[in-house]
Short mmCIF file of C-alpha atoms in Angstrom, two decimals:
data_model
loop_
_atom_site.label_atom_id
_atom_site.label_comp_id
_atom_site.label_asym_id
_atom_site.label_seq_id
_atom_site.Cartn_x
_atom_site.Cartn_y
_atom_site.Cartn_z
CA MET A 1 23.33 13.58 -26.36
CA SER A 2 23.28 17.39 -26.27
CA THR A 3 26.63 19.09 -25.53
CA THR A 4 25.00 22.50 -25.12
CA GLY A 5 26.12 24.17 -21.92
CA ILE A 6 25.00 27.04 -19.77
CA LYS A 7 27.40 29.41 -21.60
CA GLU A 8 25.65 28.80 -24.92
CA VAL A 9 22.25 29.41 -23.29
CA ALA A 10 23.47 32.70 -21.83
CA ARG A 11 24.88 33.81 -25.17
CA ARG A 12 21.66 32.98 -27.05
CA ALA A 13 19.49 34.76 -24.47
CA GLY A 14 21.84 37.75 -24.22
CA VAL A 15 22.25 37.44 -20.46
CA SER A 16 24.97 36.49 -17.99
CA ILE A 17 25.70 32.94 -16.87
CA GLY A 18 24.56 33.98 -13.39
CA THR A 19 21.16 34.97 -14.75
CA VAL A 20 20.74 31.57 -16.42
CA SER A 21 21.70 29.93 -13.13
CA ASN A 22 19.09 31.99 -11.29
CA VAL A 23 16.40 30.99 -13.80
CA LEU A 24 17.25 27.34 -13.18
CA ASN A 25 17.59 27.54 -9.41
CA ARG A 26 15.90 30.72 -8.15
CA PRO A 27 13.52 31.89 -10.91
CA GLU A 28 11.69 34.29 -8.56
CA LEU A 29 14.76 36.53 -8.65
CA VAL A 30 14.58 37.07 -12.41
CA ALA A 31 12.24 39.47 -14.22
CA THR A 32 9.47 37.73 -16.13
CA SER A 33 10.60 38.90 -19.57
CA THR A 34 14.24 37.95 -18.95
CA ARG A 35 13.23 34.59 -17.51
CA GLN A 36 11.15 33.85 -20.60
CA ARG A 37 14.10 34.73 -22.89
CA VAL A 38 16.28 32.25 -21.04
CA LEU A 39 13.61 29.54 -21.17
CA ASP A 40 13.17 30.11 -24.90
CA ALA A 41 16.93 29.77 -25.39
CA ILE A 42 16.96 26.55 -23.40
CA ALA A 43 14.17 25.12 -25.57
CA GLU A 44 15.80 26.24 -28.85
CA LEU A 45 19.21 24.79 -27.96
CA GLY A 46 17.90 21.60 -26.35
CA TYR A 47 19.86 22.30 -23.18
CA VAL A 48 19.61 19.55 -20.54
CA ARG A 49 20.47 20.46 -17.00
CA ASN A 50 23.38 18.49 -15.53
CA ASP A 51 21.80 17.98 -12.14
CA SER A 52 24.33 15.40 -10.94
CA ALA A 53 27.25 17.75 -11.53
CA ARG A 54 25.44 20.52 -9.67
CA GLN A 55 24.75 18.21 -6.77
CA LEU A 56 28.37 17.05 -6.63
CA ARG A 57 29.56 20.66 -6.47
CA ALA A 58 27.16 21.20 -3.60
CA GLY A 59 28.55 18.11 -1.85
CA GLN A 60 25.30 16.15 -1.87
CA SER A 61 22.98 14.28 -4.19
CA ARG A 62 19.44 13.00 -4.32
CA GLN A 63 20.60 9.39 -4.36
CA ILE A 64 20.91 6.71 -1.74
CA ALA A 65 22.45 3.31 -2.41
CA LEU A 66 21.30 -0.20 -1.60
CA VAL A 67 24.06 -2.84 -1.67
CA VAL A 68 22.61 -6.37 -1.78
CA LEU A 69 24.23 -9.81 -1.51
CA ASP A 70 22.66 -11.24 -4.67
CA VAL A 71 20.61 -9.18 -7.09
CA THR A 72 19.23 -12.36 -8.72
CA ASN A 73 17.62 -13.49 -5.45
CA PRO A 74 13.90 -12.55 -5.46
CA PHE A 75 14.17 -11.81 -1.73
CA PHE A 76 16.31 -8.77 -2.51
CA THR A 77 14.02 -7.76 -5.38
CA ASP A 78 11.26 -7.26 -2.83
CA VAL A 79 13.59 -5.46 -0.42
CA VAL A 80 14.51 -3.04 -3.22
CA ARG A 81 10.84 -2.47 -4.00
CA GLY A 82 10.17 -1.47 -0.40
CA ALA A 83 13.21 0.83 -0.24
CA GLU A 84 12.23 2.53 -3.49
CA ALA A 85 8.71 3.16 -2.22
CA ALA A 86 10.03 4.98 0.85
CA ALA A 87 12.68 6.89 -1.10
CA GLU A 88 10.19 8.02 -3.75
CA GLU A 89 8.11 9.74 -1.09
CA HIS A 90 11.16 11.92 -0.34
CA GLY A 91 12.11 12.62 -3.97
CA VAL A 92 15.18 10.41 -3.67
CA MET A 93 16.45 7.73 -6.07
CA VAL A 94 17.82 4.33 -5.01
CA VAL A 95 20.98 3.06 -6.72
CA VAL A 96 21.22 -0.74 -6.43
CA CYS A 97 24.62 -2.47 -6.25
CA ASN A 98 25.26 -6.21 -6.23
CA SER A 99 28.14 -7.47 -4.07
CA ASP A 100 27.54 -11.05 -5.25
CA GLU A 101 28.60 -12.21 -1.77
CA ASP A 102 32.13 -10.99 -2.58
CA ALA A 103 33.79 -8.77 0.06
CA GLY A 104 36.20 -7.27 -2.49
CA ARG A 105 33.39 -6.33 -4.83
CA GLU A 106 31.46 -4.85 -1.93
CA GLN A 107 34.46 -2.67 -1.05
CA ARG A 108 34.76 -1.40 -4.63
CA HIS A 109 31.08 -0.49 -4.67
CA LEU A 110 31.45 1.47 -1.42
CA GLU A 111 34.45 3.36 -2.79
CA LEU A 112 32.56 4.39 -5.93
CA LEU A 113 29.45 5.33 -3.97
CA GLU A 114 31.47 7.63 -1.73
CA GLU A 115 33.05 9.24 -4.78
CA GLN A 116 29.54 9.84 -6.13
CA ARG A 117 28.56 11.55 -2.85
CA VAL A 118 25.49 9.40 -2.23
CA ARG A 119 23.49 10.69 0.74
CA GLY A 120 23.51 7.34 2.53
CA VAL A 121 23.93 3.60 2.14
CA LEU A 122 21.61 0.68 2.85
CA ILE A 123 23.58 -2.55 2.91
CA THR A 124 23.46 -6.23 3.67
CA PRO A 125 27.20 -6.66 4.23
CA VAL A 126 29.14 -9.76 3.28
CA GLY A 127 30.96 -9.48 6.61
CA GLU A 128 32.12 -6.84 9.03
CA SER A 129 35.45 -6.15 10.70
CA PRO A 130 37.03 -3.17 12.50
CA GLY A 131 38.53 -0.71 10.05
CA SER A 132 36.49 -2.05 7.14
CA ARG A 133 35.53 0.13 4.18
CA LEU A 134 32.02 0.33 5.59
CA GLU A 135 33.36 1.63 8.91
CA GLN A 136 35.49 4.21 7.10
CA LEU A 137 32.48 5.37 5.12
CA MET A 138 30.54 5.99 8.33
CA GLN A 139 33.46 7.71 10.05
CA ARG A 140 33.60 10.19 7.16
CA GLY A 141 29.98 11.11 7.69
CA THR A 142 27.92 8.94 5.33
CA PRO A 143 24.90 7.45 7.13
CA VAL A 144 24.60 3.66 6.92
CA VAL A 145 21.69 1.34 7.76
CA LEU A 146 22.14 -2.42 7.86
CA VAL A 147 19.40 -4.36 6.05
CA ASP A 148 18.42 -7.90 7.06
CA ARG A 149 21.26 -7.77 9.56
CA GLY A 150 21.16 -6.97 13.26
CA THR A 151 23.90 -5.08 15.09
CA SER A 152 24.93 -4.50 18.68
CA ARG A 153 26.61 -1.21 17.80
CA HIS A 154 25.00 2.12 18.63
CA SER A 155 26.63 3.99 15.73
CA ARG A 156 24.14 2.85 13.10
CA CYS A 157 20.57 1.75 12.52
CA SER A 158 19.64 -1.76 11.52
CA VAL A 159 16.57 -3.61 10.29
CA ALA A 160 16.50 -7.37 10.64
CA VAL A 161 14.44 -10.49 11.15
CA ASP A 162 14.94 -12.79 14.13
CA ASP A 163 16.69 -15.53 12.15
CA VAL A 164 17.38 -17.64 15.23
CA LEU A 165 13.63 -17.79 15.78
CA GLY A 166 13.13 -18.60 12.10
CA GLY A 167 15.48 -21.56 12.32
CA ARG A 168 13.79 -22.70 15.50
CA LEU A 169 10.34 -22.59 13.88
CA ALA A 170 11.58 -24.81 11.05
CA GLY A 171 13.25 -27.25 13.46
CA GLU A 172 10.25 -27.52 15.77
CA HIS A 173 7.97 -28.14 12.78
CA LEU A 174 10.14 -30.94 11.39
CA VAL A 175 10.54 -32.60 14.79
CA ALA A 176 6.77 -32.40 15.32
CA GLN A 177 6.34 -34.15 11.95
CA GLY A 178 8.34 -37.07 13.28
CA HIS A 179 11.72 -36.43 11.67
CA ARG A 180 14.73 -37.65 13.63
CA HIS A 181 17.46 -37.18 11.04
CA ILE A 182 17.55 -33.67 9.57
CA ALA A 183 20.04 -31.87 7.31
CA PHE A 184 20.79 -28.15 7.34
CA VAL A 185 21.84 -26.85 3.92
CA GLY A 186 23.44 -23.42 3.72
CA GLY A 187 26.54 -21.27 3.63
CA PRO A 188 28.88 -19.57 3.80
CA VAL A 189 28.61 -19.37 7.59
CA SER A 190 30.42 -16.01 7.52
CA ILE A 191 27.04 -14.53 6.57
CA ALA A 192 25.33 -13.75 9.87
CA GLN A 193 21.88 -14.82 8.70
CA ILE A 194 23.16 -18.30 7.83
CA HIS A 195 24.84 -18.63 11.21
CA ASP A 196 21.67 -17.58 13.04
CA ARG A 197 19.35 -19.86 11.06
CA HIS A 198 21.61 -22.81 11.77
CA ALA A 199 21.79 -21.85 15.46
CA GLY A 200 17.98 -21.74 15.57
CA ILE A 201 17.39 -25.20 14.16
CA ALA A 202 20.29 -26.67 16.15
CA GLY A 203 18.70 -25.46 19.36
CA ALA A 204 15.26 -26.70 18.36
CA VAL A 205 16.34 -30.26 17.55
CA ALA A 206 18.94 -30.74 20.29
CA GLY A 207 18.22 -34.00 22.10
CA LYS A 208 15.35 -34.77 19.72
CA ALA A 209 16.95 -35.38 16.33
CA GLU A 210 20.32 -35.70 14.59
CA LEU A 211 21.35 -32.61 12.62
CA ALA A 212 23.79 -32.92 9.74
CA VAL A 213 25.26 -29.82 8.11
CA VAL A 214 25.73 -29.67 4.35
CA PRO A 215 27.69 -26.46 3.63
CA THR A 216 27.28 -24.51 0.39
CA PRO A 217 29.57 -21.88 -1.18
CA ASN A 218 26.62 -19.59 -1.89
CA LEU A 219 22.83 -19.39 -1.75
CA THR A 220 21.83 -20.37 -5.28
CA VAL A 221 19.65 -23.01 -6.92
CA ALA A 222 22.78 -24.66 -8.35
CA SER A 223 24.30 -24.99 -4.88
CA GLY A 224 21.04 -26.50 -3.66
CA ARG A 225 21.20 -29.14 -6.39
CA THR A 226 24.79 -29.96 -5.48
CA ALA A 227 23.85 -30.31 -1.82
CA ALA A 228 20.94 -32.56 -2.77
CA THR A 229 23.28 -34.77 -4.79
CA ARG A 230 25.44 -35.20 -1.71
CA ILE A 231 22.42 -36.05 0.46
CA ALA A 232 20.97 -38.43 -2.14
CA SER A 233 24.25 -40.34 -2.32
CA THR A 234 23.81 -41.34 1.34
CA PRO A 235 22.44 -44.90 1.77
CA PRO A 236 18.62 -44.74 2.18
CA GLU A 237 18.70 -46.21 5.68
CA SER A 238 20.91 -43.35 6.95
CA ARG A 239 19.76 -40.56 4.66
CA PRO A 240 18.13 -37.49 6.32
CA THR A 241 14.35 -37.59 6.13
CA ALA A 242 14.12 -33.78 6.14
CA VAL A 243 16.14 -30.83 4.88
CA PHE A 244 16.05 -27.24 6.15
CA CYS A 245 17.61 -24.83 3.66
CA ALA A 246 19.01 -21.41 4.54
CA ASN A 247 17.00 -19.80 1.74
CA ASP A 248 14.37 -20.69 -0.83
CA LEU A 249 16.74 -20.78 -3.80
CA LEU A 250 18.69 -23.57 -2.12
CA ALA A 251 15.42 -25.31 -1.26
CA LEU A 252 14.21 -25.13 -4.85
CA GLY A 253 17.51 -26.63 -6.01
CA VAL A 254 17.18 -29.45 -3.49
CA LEU A 255 13.59 -30.07 -4.61
CA GLN A 256 14.58 -30.18 -8.29
CA GLU A 257 17.43 -32.61 -7.75
CA MET A 258 15.49 -34.93 -5.45
CA THR A 259 12.58 -35.05 -7.89
CA GLN A 260 14.91 -35.78 -10.80
CA ARG A 261 16.46 -38.65 -8.85
CA GLY A 262 13.07 -40.16 -8.03
CA ILE A 263 13.29 -39.28 -4.33
CA ARG A 264 9.76 -38.26 -3.41
CA VAL A 265 8.98 -35.01 -1.60
CA PRO A 266 7.71 -35.13 1.11
CA ARG A 267 7.25 -38.95 1.31
CA ASP A 268 11.00 -39.73 1.21
CA VAL A 269 12.39 -36.35 2.24
CA ALA A 270 10.67 -33.22 3.55
CA ILE A 271 11.99 -29.76 2.63
CA VAL A 272 11.64 -26.37 4.34
CA GLY A 273 13.10 -23.18 2.87
CA TYR A 274 13.54 -19.63 4.11
CA ASP A 275 12.27 -16.24 2.79
CA ASP A 276 8.97 -17.42 1.24
CA ILE A 277 9.69 -15.86 -2.13
CA GLU A 278 6.93 -15.91 -4.71
CA PHE A 279 8.31 -19.04 -6.40
CA ALA A 280 8.02 -21.07 -3.17
CA ALA A 281 4.25 -21.49 -3.42
CA ALA A 282 4.46 -22.07 -7.18
CA ALA A 283 7.00 -24.92 -7.02
CA ALA A 284 6.11 -28.37 -8.40
CA VAL A 285 5.66 -29.39 -4.77
CA PRO A 286 4.61 -26.18 -2.97
CA LEU A 287 7.45 -25.30 -0.63
CA SER A 288 7.14 -24.79 3.12
CA SER A 289 9.14 -21.73 4.04
CA VAL A 290 9.94 -19.29 6.83
CA ARG A 291 8.43 -15.99 5.70
CA GLN A 292 10.20 -12.66 6.10
CA PRO A 293 8.44 -9.28 5.58
CA ARG A 294 10.67 -8.47 2.61
CA GLU A 295 9.20 -5.20 1.35
CA GLN A 296 8.72 -3.96 4.90
CA LEU A 297 12.41 -4.59 5.58
CA GLY A 298 13.38 -2.35 2.65
CA ARG A 299 10.83 0.34 3.40
CA THR A 300 11.73 0.54 7.08
CA ALA A 301 15.47 0.63 6.39
CA ALA A 302 15.11 3.42 3.84
CA ALA A 303 12.86 5.40 6.18
CA LEU A 304 15.47 5.17 8.95
CA LEU A 305 18.23 6.27 6.58
CA LEU A 306 16.26 9.23 5.25
CA GLU A 307 15.34 10.24 8.79
CA GLU A 308 19.04 10.27 9.72
CA ILE A 309 19.95 12.27 6.61
CA GLU A 310 17.30 14.91 7.27
CA ASP A 311 17.55 15.21 11.07
CA ASP A 312 20.78 17.25 11.23
CA GLY A 313 22.35 15.38 14.13
CA ARG A 314 19.18 14.85 16.16
CA HIS A 315 18.63 11.34 14.86
CA GLU A 316 18.70 8.48 17.37
CA HIS A 317 19.82 5.10 16.03
CA ARG A 318 17.28 2.32 16.26
CA HIS A 319 17.38 -1.43 15.76
CA VAL A 320 14.15 -2.84 14.33
CA VAL A 321 13.63 -6.61 14.52
CA PHE A 322 10.72 -8.29 12.74
CA GLN A 323 9.35 -11.72 13.64
CA PRO A 324 9.37 -14.48 10.99
CA GLU A 325 6.43 -16.79 10.31
CA LEU A 326 6.51 -20.44 9.20
CA ILE A 327 4.31 -21.09 6.17
CA VAL A 328 3.58 -24.82 5.94
CA ARG A 329 2.87 -26.29 2.50
CA GLU A 330 3.09 -29.73 0.90
CA SER A 331 6.88 -30.10 0.91
CA SER A 332 7.14 -30.82 4.64
CA GLY A 333 4.38 -33.34 5.26
CA ARG A 334 4.71 -36.14 7.80
CA PRO A 335 7.20 -38.90 6.83
CA ARG A 336 5.85 -42.40 6.40
CA GLY A 337 6.86 -45.96 7.17
CA ARG A 338 9.88 -47.20 9.12
CA ARG A 339 11.93 -44.03 8.57
CA ALA A 340 9.34 -41.75 10.20
CA ALA A 341 11.11 -41.89 13.54
CA GLY A 342 14.54 -42.85 12.22
CA ARG A 343 16.95 -44.86 14.29
CA ARG A 344 16.08 -43.06 17.53
CA GLY A 345 12.45 -44.12 17.61
CA ARG A 346 9.75 -41.88 18.98
#
């Protein structure tokens, strides 16, 4: 890496440091011959402009941050893609941070991002509380937009999907397929999306089917397999005939474990996931899933953040809510035989 600085460039070109600075930042102020001498010196010395240092001195940068819950989840990959598309149109770069569903890690990311003077933060927070690091960041003037998370507060923008509706769509579908004993797999419930998806299916099946809750520590394939092991250990006559998972990674884990144990999907147990990631349709048994407009979430959130950054106080906070869509595939077909209606009958 070159250690050549602006002083060396000025010395080689025989000009002042201020003249070199003008060539880099306001070239129209410098005579053509002098400007060319400076450019020649830059080329000869291999000088690389330290743009980040210049931006920090000016108190701003050309970076925004996106803090996600799990960078390995394909849902967030698509959200990032949408945010980058919007940011690129404004000449801004997106820095992606992974909280890994850990509130402490999220706080450390926010501290470092503030030190780096990012222009704004897009975030799917692990949780929120008064006086949190996120609140402090906003109070000190850094714009924040919540991604895949609604808010009742008027001090920030948010972009979300109606997760209560998404849970309801899954529940209504499974009840319509004849299921009377359903399991909800997901957690931790401190994540608002998980809470809302559970609330949606609970409301949809109330009075029509039993709903068991199988909590998970996170939203990974491994946790889905563990949850499936717990469900599979239930005696067949009382085992749920359908499972609604809080995201597709959990659903894929449930599908893998059930298949390995010889429990047939959907004949013995139907499965519905959430997000409709690319792998859902490509699963061994194509997975029914509640679809979210993933890239549109990221693009819209970034557009709102950039609008707030550029509007000099005239920006009005908005809360954008998208509607989910149930995509029905082979994994949630109608149950067969005696267990179709369960113990309640139909």
